[in-house]
């Protein structure tokens, strides 16, 4: 089990934040539909799952803006992996 942050920034041709966030919302929908545990925060979405599934989801989330006619996308993908696995709840247990 790993946890990972995914942050997608569609850059073009979106001239307004509203247009950009419509693409981000579609990316979040894809994460929700994945069936993986997730938490949305202000700058990224954290997902929890097995390594291969998390990588595949990140790839799909990164590709989605291109399917929505975006010309350029920056995606930040950060993984936290620990021997024996780690969960979102375990990582945040001291902060809830």
mmCIF file of N, CA and C in Angstrom:
data_model
loop_
_atom_site.group_PDB
_atom_site.id
_atom_site.type_symbol
_atom_site.label_atom_id
_atom_site.label_comp_id
_atom_site.label_asym_id
_atom_site.label_seq_id
_atom_site.Cartn_x
_atom_site.Cartn_y
_atom_site.Cartn_z
ATOM 1 N N UNK A 1 0.846 -1.176 0.000
ATOM 2 C CA UNK A 1 0.000 0.000 0.000
ATOM 3 C C UNK A 1 0.891 1.238 0.000
ATOM 4 N N UNK A 2 0.592 2.186 -0.891
ATOM 5 C CA UNK A 2 1.291 3.461 -0.950
ATOM 6 C C UNK A 2 0.260 4.581 -0.902
ATOM 7 N N UNK A 3 0.725 5.770 -0.597
ATOM 8 C CA UNK A 3 -0.111 6.951 -0.770
ATOM 9 C C UNK A 3 0.637 7.881 -1.717
ATOM 10 N N UNK A 4 -0.124 8.651 -2.477
ATOM 11 C CA UNK A 4 0.499 9.551 -3.444
ATOM 12 C C UNK A 4 -0.332 10.815 -3.596
ATOM 13 N N UNK A 5 0.360 11.915 -3.806
ATOM 14 C CA UNK A 5 -0.294 13.180 -4.122
ATOM 15 C C UNK A 5 -0.249 13.369 -5.625
ATOM 16 N N UNK A 6 -1.379 13.800 -6.181
ATOM 17 C CA UNK A 6 -1.455 14.115 -7.599
ATOM 18 C C UNK A 6 -1.984 15.543 -7.719
ATOM 19 N N UNK A 7 -1.220 16.390 -8.394
ATOM 20 C CA UNK A 7 -1.643 17.767 -8.642
ATOM 21 C C UNK A 7 -1.515 18.020 -10.139
ATOM 22 N N UNK A 8 -2.628 18.356 -10.793
ATOM 23 C CA UNK A 8 -2.659 18.590 -12.234
ATOM 24 C C UNK A 8 -2.901 20.063 -12.493
ATOM 25 N N UNK A 9 -2.078 20.634 -13.364
ATOM 26 C CA UNK A 9 -2.222 22.045 -13.735
ATOM 27 C C UNK A 9 -2.343 22.160 -15.250
ATOM 28 N N UNK A 10 -3.575 22.246 -15.764
ATOM 29 C CA UNK A 10 -3.735 22.470 -17.202
ATOM 30 C C UNK A 10 -3.375 23.924 -17.512
ATOM 31 N N UNK A 11 -2.473 24.129 -18.478
ATOM 32 C CA UNK A 11 -1.977 25.484 -18.726
ATOM 33 C C UNK A 11 -2.591 26.173 -19.935
ATOM 34 N N UNK A 12 -2.771 25.462 -21.016
ATOM 35 C CA UNK A 12 -3.292 26.090 -22.219
ATOM 36 C C UNK A 12 -4.318 25.192 -22.858
ATOM 37 N N UNK A 13 -5.266 25.736 -23.506
ATOM 38 C CA UNK A 13 -5.488 27.143 -23.864
ATOM 39 C C UNK A 13 -6.366 27.891 -22.876
ATOM 40 N N UNK A 14 -6.415 27.472 -21.644
ATOM 41 C CA UNK A 14 -7.362 28.026 -20.682
ATOM 42 C C UNK A 14 -6.939 29.398 -20.214
ATOM 43 N N UNK A 15 -7.756 30.396 -20.540
ATOM 44 C CA UNK A 15 -7.457 31.776 -20.194
ATOM 45 C C UNK A 15 -7.976 32.173 -18.834
ATOM 46 N N UNK A 16 -8.951 31.435 -18.313
ATOM 47 C CA UNK A 16 -9.517 31.814 -17.019
ATOM 48 C C UNK A 16 -9.377 30.671 -16.024
ATOM 49 N N UNK A 17 -9.389 31.038 -14.760
ATOM 50 C CA UNK A 17 -9.335 30.018 -13.709
ATOM 51 C C UNK A 17 -10.551 29.108 -13.767
ATOM 52 N N UNK A 18 -11.700 29.683 -14.077
ATOM 53 C CA UNK A 18 -12.929 28.893 -14.133
ATOM 54 C C UNK A 18 -12.804 27.765 -15.153
ATOM 55 N N UNK A 19 -12.265 28.067 -16.332
ATOM 56 C CA UNK A 19 -12.076 27.041 -17.360
ATOM 57 C C UNK A 19 -11.074 25.993 -16.898
ATOM 58 N N UNK A 20 -9.999 26.448 -16.266
ATOM 59 C CA UNK A 20 -8.974 25.536 -15.786
ATOM 60 C C UNK A 20 -9.544 24.587 -14.730
ATOM 61 N N UNK A 21 -10.336 25.135 -13.807
ATOM 62 C CA UNK A 21 -10.870 24.302 -12.732
ATOM 63 C C UNK A 21 -11.900 23.296 -13.229
ATOM 64 N N UNK A 22 -12.545 23.573 -14.353
ATOM 65 C CA UNK A 22 -13.444 22.570 -14.938
ATOM 66 C C UNK A 22 -12.660 21.326 -15.330
ATOM 67 N N UNK A 23 -11.447 21.523 -15.836
ATOM 68 C CA UNK A 23 -10.581 20.387 -16.194
ATOM 69 C C UNK A 23 -10.109 19.685 -14.923
ATOM 70 N N UNK A 24 -9.702 20.448 -13.924
ATOM 71 C CA UNK A 24 -9.272 19.858 -12.650
ATOM 72 C C UNK A 24 -10.416 19.045 -12.038
ATOM 73 N N UNK A 25 -11.630 19.571 -12.106
ATOM 74 C CA UNK A 25 -12.794 18.840 -11.582
ATOM 75 C C UNK A 25 -12.985 17.511 -12.294
ATOM 76 N N UNK A 26 -12.753 17.474 -13.602
ATOM 77 C CA UNK A 26 -12.860 16.215 -14.354
ATOM 78 C C UNK A 26 -11.785 15.230 -13.887
ATOM 79 N N UNK A 27 -10.607 15.733 -13.582
ATOM 80 C CA UNK A 27 -9.534 14.869 -13.070
ATOM 81 C C UNK A 27 -9.913 14.292 -11.711
ATOM 82 N N UNK A 28 -10.522 15.114 -10.873
ATOM 83 C CA UNK A 28 -10.968 14.641 -9.561
ATOM 84 C C UNK A 28 -12.071 13.596 -9.721
ATOM 85 N N UNK A 29 -12.965 13.794 -10.683
ATOM 86 C CA UNK A 29 -14.002 12.784 -10.954
ATOM 87 C C UNK A 29 -13.371 11.447 -11.301
ATOM 88 N N UNK A 30 -12.321 11.477 -12.119
ATOM 89 C CA UNK A 30 -11.631 10.253 -12.502
ATOM 90 C C UNK A 30 -11.044 9.559 -11.273
ATOM 91 N N UNK A 31 -10.484 10.328 -10.367
ATOM 92 C CA UNK A 31 -9.942 9.764 -9.125
ATOM 93 C C UNK A 31 -11.070 9.142 -8.300
ATOM 94 N N UNK A 32 -12.183 9.844 -8.179
ATOM 95 C CA UNK A 32 -13.330 9.310 -7.426
ATOM 96 C C UNK A 32 -13.816 7.993 -8.021
ATOM 97 N N UNK A 33 -13.868 7.930 -9.349
ATOM 98 C CA UNK A 33 -14.360 6.738 -10.041
ATOM 99 C C UNK A 33 -13.391 5.563 -9.950
ATOM 100 N N UNK A 34 -12.145 5.822 -9.540
ATOM 101 C CA UNK A 34 -11.137 4.762 -9.472
ATOM 102 C C UNK A 34 -11.449 3.731 -8.393
ATOM 103 N N UNK A 35 -12.237 4.127 -7.396
ATOM 104 C CA UNK A 35 -12.527 3.242 -6.281
ATOM 105 C C UNK A 35 -11.462 3.272 -5.196
ATOM 106 N N UNK A 36 -10.388 3.999 -5.422
ATOM 107 C CA UNK A 36 -9.340 4.107 -4.406
ATOM 108 C C UNK A 36 -9.765 5.114 -3.342
ATOM 109 N N UNK A 37 -9.240 4.928 -2.153
ATOM 110 C CA UNK A 37 -9.460 5.923 -1.107
ATOM 111 C C UNK A 37 -8.717 7.187 -1.531
ATOM 112 N N UNK A 38 -9.330 8.347 -1.303
ATOM 113 C CA UNK A 38 -8.713 9.606 -1.697
ATOM 114 C C UNK A 38 -9.136 10.709 -0.729
ATOM 115 N N UNK A 39 -8.340 11.766 -0.699
ATOM 116 C CA UNK A 39 -8.673 12.976 0.045
ATOM 117 C C UNK A 39 -8.252 14.168 -0.794
ATOM 118 N N UNK A 40 -9.174 15.103 -0.974
ATOM 119 C CA UNK A 40 -8.905 16.305 -1.744
ATOM 120 C C UNK A 40 -8.412 17.386 -0.788
ATOM 121 N N UNK A 41 -7.336 18.065 -1.182
ATOM 122 C CA UNK A 41 -6.851 19.206 -0.404
ATOM 123 C C UNK A 41 -6.758 20.411 -1.340
ATOM 124 N N UNK A 42 -6.279 21.501 -0.834
ATOM 125 C CA UNK A 42 -6.268 22.743 -1.607
ATOM 126 C C UNK A 42 -5.358 22.683 -2.832
ATOM 127 N N UNK A 43 -4.273 21.924 -2.749
ATOM 128 C CA UNK A 43 -3.292 21.923 -3.833
ATOM 129 C C UNK A 43 -3.106 20.593 -4.542
ATOM 130 N N UNK A 44 -3.690 19.534 -4.012
ATOM 131 C CA UNK A 44 -3.522 18.221 -4.627
ATOM 132 C C UNK A 44 -4.588 17.281 -4.085
ATOM 133 N N UNK A 45 -4.605 16.095 -4.649
ATOM 134 C CA UNK A 45 -5.465 15.032 -4.142
ATOM 135 C C UNK A 45 -4.565 13.866 -3.760
ATOM 136 N N UNK A 46 -4.762 13.325 -2.572
ATOM 137 C CA UNK A 46 -3.997 12.184 -2.104
ATOM 138 C C UNK A 46 -4.813 10.929 -2.350
ATOM 139 N N UNK A 47 -4.155 9.912 -2.920
ATOM 140 C CA UNK A 47 -4.810 8.627 -3.165
ATOM 141 C C UNK A 47 -4.036 7.537 -2.442
ATOM 142 N N UNK A 48 -4.745 6.446 -2.162
ATOM 143 C CA UNK A 48 -4.166 5.313 -1.435
ATOM 144 C C UNK A 48 -4.476 4.046 -2.217
ATOM 145 N N UNK A 49 -3.455 3.229 -2.465
ATOM 146 C CA UNK A 49 -3.676 1.978 -3.179
ATOM 147 C C UNK A 49 -2.375 1.239 -3.406
ATOM 148 N N UNK A 50 -2.455 0.151 -4.183
ATOM 149 C CA UNK A 50 -1.226 -0.571 -4.495
ATOM 150 C C UNK A 50 -0.433 0.240 -5.524
ATOM 151 N N UNK A 51 0.871 0.039 -5.547
ATOM 152 C CA UNK A 51 1.777 0.864 -6.337
ATOM 153 C C UNK A 51 1.387 0.921 -7.813
ATOM 154 N N UNK A 52 1.134 -0.219 -8.426
ATOM 155 C CA UNK A 52 0.801 -0.236 -9.852
ATOM 156 C C UNK A 52 -0.485 0.523 -10.145
ATOM 157 N N UNK A 53 -1.498 0.355 -9.314
ATOM 158 C CA UNK A 53 -2.771 1.042 -9.526
ATOM 159 C C UNK A 53 -2.628 2.547 -9.365
ATOM 160 N N UNK A 54 -1.837 2.969 -8.403
ATOM 161 C CA UNK A 54 -1.627 4.394 -8.173
ATOM 162 C C UNK A 54 -0.884 5.015 -9.359
ATOM 163 N N UNK A 55 0.147 4.329 -9.859
ATOM 164 C CA UNK A 55 0.870 4.826 -11.030
ATOM 165 C C UNK A 55 -0.057 4.916 -12.241
ATOM 166 N N UNK A 56 -0.860 3.899 -12.457
ATOM 167 C CA UNK A 56 -1.784 3.898 -13.597
ATOM 168 C C UNK A 56 -2.795 5.035 -13.481
ATOM 169 N N UNK A 57 -3.313 5.261 -12.280
ATOM 170 C CA UNK A 57 -4.254 6.358 -12.083
ATOM 171 C C UNK A 57 -3.592 7.703 -12.362
ATOM 172 N N UNK A 58 -2.375 7.890 -11.875
ATOM 173 C CA UNK A 58 -1.669 9.155 -12.119
ATOM 174 C C UNK A 58 -1.475 9.380 -13.613
ATOM 175 N N UNK A 59 -1.160 8.336 -14.331
ATOM 176 C CA UNK A 59 -0.994 8.439 -15.787
ATOM 177 C C UNK A 59 -2.309 8.846 -16.456
ATOM 178 N N UNK A 60 -3.407 8.241 -16.034
ATOM 179 C CA UNK A 60 -4.719 8.566 -16.605
ATOM 180 C C UNK A 60 -5.133 9.995 -16.269
ATOM 181 N N UNK A 61 -4.874 10.414 -15.025
ATOM 182 C CA UNK A 61 -5.225 11.774 -14.607
ATOM 183 C C UNK A 61 -4.395 12.796 -15.390
ATOM 184 N N UNK A 62 -3.123 12.510 -15.607
ATOM 185 C CA UNK A 62 -2.268 13.411 -16.375
ATOM 186 C C UNK A 62 -2.733 13.515 -17.833
ATOM 187 N N UNK A 63 -3.198 12.418 -18.403
ATOM 188 C CA UNK A 63 -3.600 12.381 -19.816
ATOM 189 C C UNK A 63 -4.965 13.019 -20.072
ATOM 190 N N UNK A 64 -5.841 13.003 -19.085
ATOM 191 C CA UNK A 64 -7.209 13.485 -19.284
ATOM 192 C C UNK A 64 -7.291 14.920 -19.822
ATOM 193 N N UNK A 65 -6.524 15.882 -19.319
ATOM 194 C CA UNK A 65 -6.645 17.243 -19.867
ATOM 195 C C UNK A 65 -6.375 17.308 -21.375
ATOM 196 N N UNK A 66 -5.486 16.459 -21.877
ATOM 197 C CA UNK A 66 -5.219 16.439 -23.315
ATOM 198 C C UNK A 66 -6.462 15.979 -24.082
ATOM 199 N N UNK A 67 -7.206 15.044 -23.505
ATOM 200 C CA UNK A 67 -8.452 14.583 -24.121
ATOM 201 C C UNK A 67 -9.506 15.695 -24.112
ATOM 202 N N UNK A 68 -9.329 16.683 -23.232
ATOM 203 C CA UNK A 68 -10.257 17.819 -23.124
ATOM 204 C C UNK A 68 -9.705 19.050 -23.846
ATOM 205 N N UNK A 69 -8.819 18.806 -24.812
ATOM 206 C CA UNK A 69 -8.254 19.842 -25.693
ATOM 207 C C UNK A 69 -7.269 20.789 -25.025
ATOM 208 N N UNK A 70 -6.661 20.363 -23.969
ATOM 209 C CA UNK A 70 -5.605 21.158 -23.350
ATOM 210 C C UNK A 70 -4.302 20.898 -24.121
ATOM 211 N N UNK A 71 -3.530 21.937 -24.345
ATOM 212 C CA UNK A 71 -2.287 21.806 -25.105
ATOM 213 C C UNK A 71 -1.068 21.526 -24.238
ATOM 214 N N UNK A 72 -1.140 21.904 -22.965
ATOM 215 C CA UNK A 72 0.013 21.727 -22.084
ATOM 216 C C UNK A 72 -0.481 21.456 -20.667
ATOM 217 N N UNK A 73 0.179 20.505 -20.004
ATOM 218 C CA UNK A 73 -0.215 20.104 -18.656
ATOM 219 C C UNK A 73 1.043 19.877 -17.825
ATOM 220 N N UNK A 74 1.026 20.354 -16.604
ATOM 221 C CA UNK A 74 2.067 20.020 -15.636
ATOM 222 C C UNK A 74 1.399 19.204 -14.540
ATOM 223 N N UNK A 75 1.968 18.038 -14.253
ATOM 224 C CA UNK A 75 1.451 17.184 -13.187
ATOM 225 C C UNK A 75 2.570 16.920 -12.193
ATOM 226 N N UNK A 76 2.254 17.131 -10.935
ATOM 227 C CA UNK A 76 3.189 16.795 -9.859
ATOM 228 C C UNK A 76 2.654 15.539 -9.196
ATOM 229 N N UNK A 77 3.506 14.525 -9.103
ATOM 230 C CA UNK A 77 3.123 13.209 -8.593
ATOM 231 C C UNK A 77 4.165 12.805 -7.563
ATOM 232 N N UNK A 78 3.737 12.655 -6.310
ATOM 233 C CA UNK A 78 4.650 12.351 -5.212
ATOM 234 C C UNK A 78 4.153 11.119 -4.484
ATOM 235 N N UNK A 79 5.044 10.148 -4.277
ATOM 236 C CA UNK A 79 4.667 8.872 -3.658
ATOM 237 C C UNK A 79 5.343 8.727 -2.304
ATOM 238 N N UNK A 80 4.581 8.196 -1.347
ATOM 239 C CA UNK A 80 5.120 7.826 -0.041
ATOM 240 C C UNK A 80 4.919 6.313 0.092
ATOM 241 N N UNK A 81 6.020 5.588 0.190
ATOM 242 C CA UNK A 81 5.957 4.130 0.316
ATOM 243 C C UNK A 81 6.799 3.707 1.506
ATOM 244 N N UNK A 82 6.302 2.727 2.238
ATOM 245 C CA UNK A 82 6.980 2.238 3.445
ATOM 246 C C UNK A 82 6.914 0.722 3.443
ATOM 247 N N UNK A 83 7.949 0.082 3.943
ATOM 248 C CA UNK A 83 7.913 -1.374 4.089
ATOM 249 C C UNK A 83 6.685 -1.743 4.890
ATOM 250 N N UNK A 84 5.883 -2.665 4.398
ATOM 251 C CA UNK A 84 4.671 -3.068 5.093
ATOM 252 C C UNK A 84 3.466 -2.214 4.740
ATOM 253 N N UNK A 85 3.694 -1.116 3.996
ATOM 254 C CA UNK A 85 2.605 -0.268 3.540
ATOM 255 C C UNK A 85 2.344 0.909 4.454
ATOM 256 N N UNK A 86 1.616 1.871 3.911
ATOM 257 C CA UNK A 86 1.220 3.060 4.657
ATOM 258 C C UNK A 86 -0.148 3.499 4.147
ATOM 259 N N UNK A 87 -0.945 4.055 5.044
ATOM 260 C CA UNK A 87 -2.273 4.537 4.664
ATOM 261 C C UNK A 87 -2.380 6.023 4.976
ATOM 262 N N UNK A 88 -3.387 6.640 4.390
ATOM 263 C CA UNK A 88 -3.657 8.049 4.675
ATOM 264 C C UNK A 88 -3.940 8.230 6.167
ATOM 265 N N UNK A 89 -4.787 7.354 6.711
ATOM 266 C CA UNK A 89 -5.140 7.466 8.130
ATOM 267 C C UNK A 89 -3.926 7.313 9.031
ATOM 268 N N UNK A 90 -3.050 6.372 8.694
ATOM 269 C CA UNK A 90 -1.845 6.166 9.499
ATOM 270 C C UNK A 90 -0.956 7.411 9.473
ATOM 271 N N UNK A 91 -0.799 7.980 8.299
ATOM 272 C CA UNK A 91 0.089 9.135 8.170
ATOM 273 C C UNK A 91 -0.467 10.356 8.900
ATOM 274 N N UNK A 92 -1.785 10.480 8.958
ATOM 275 C CA UNK A 92 -2.412 11.665 9.564
ATOM 276 C C UNK A 92 -2.945 11.438 10.972
ATOM 277 N N UNK A 93 -2.670 10.285 11.565
ATOM 278 C CA UNK A 93 -3.278 9.942 12.861
ATOM 279 C C UNK A 93 -2.981 10.959 13.951
ATOM 280 N N UNK A 94 -1.861 11.626 13.920
ATOM 281 C CA UNK A 94 -1.526 12.617 14.957
ATOM 282 C C UNK A 94 -2.128 14.004 14.677
ATOM 283 N N UNK A 95 -2.792 14.132 13.524
ATOM 284 C CA UNK A 95 -3.302 15.441 13.129
ATOM 285 C C UNK A 95 -4.814 15.482 12.972
ATOM 286 N N UNK A 96 -5.468 14.437 13.402
ATOM 287 C CA UNK A 96 -6.940 14.390 13.291
ATOM 288 C C UNK A 96 -7.561 14.323 14.653
#
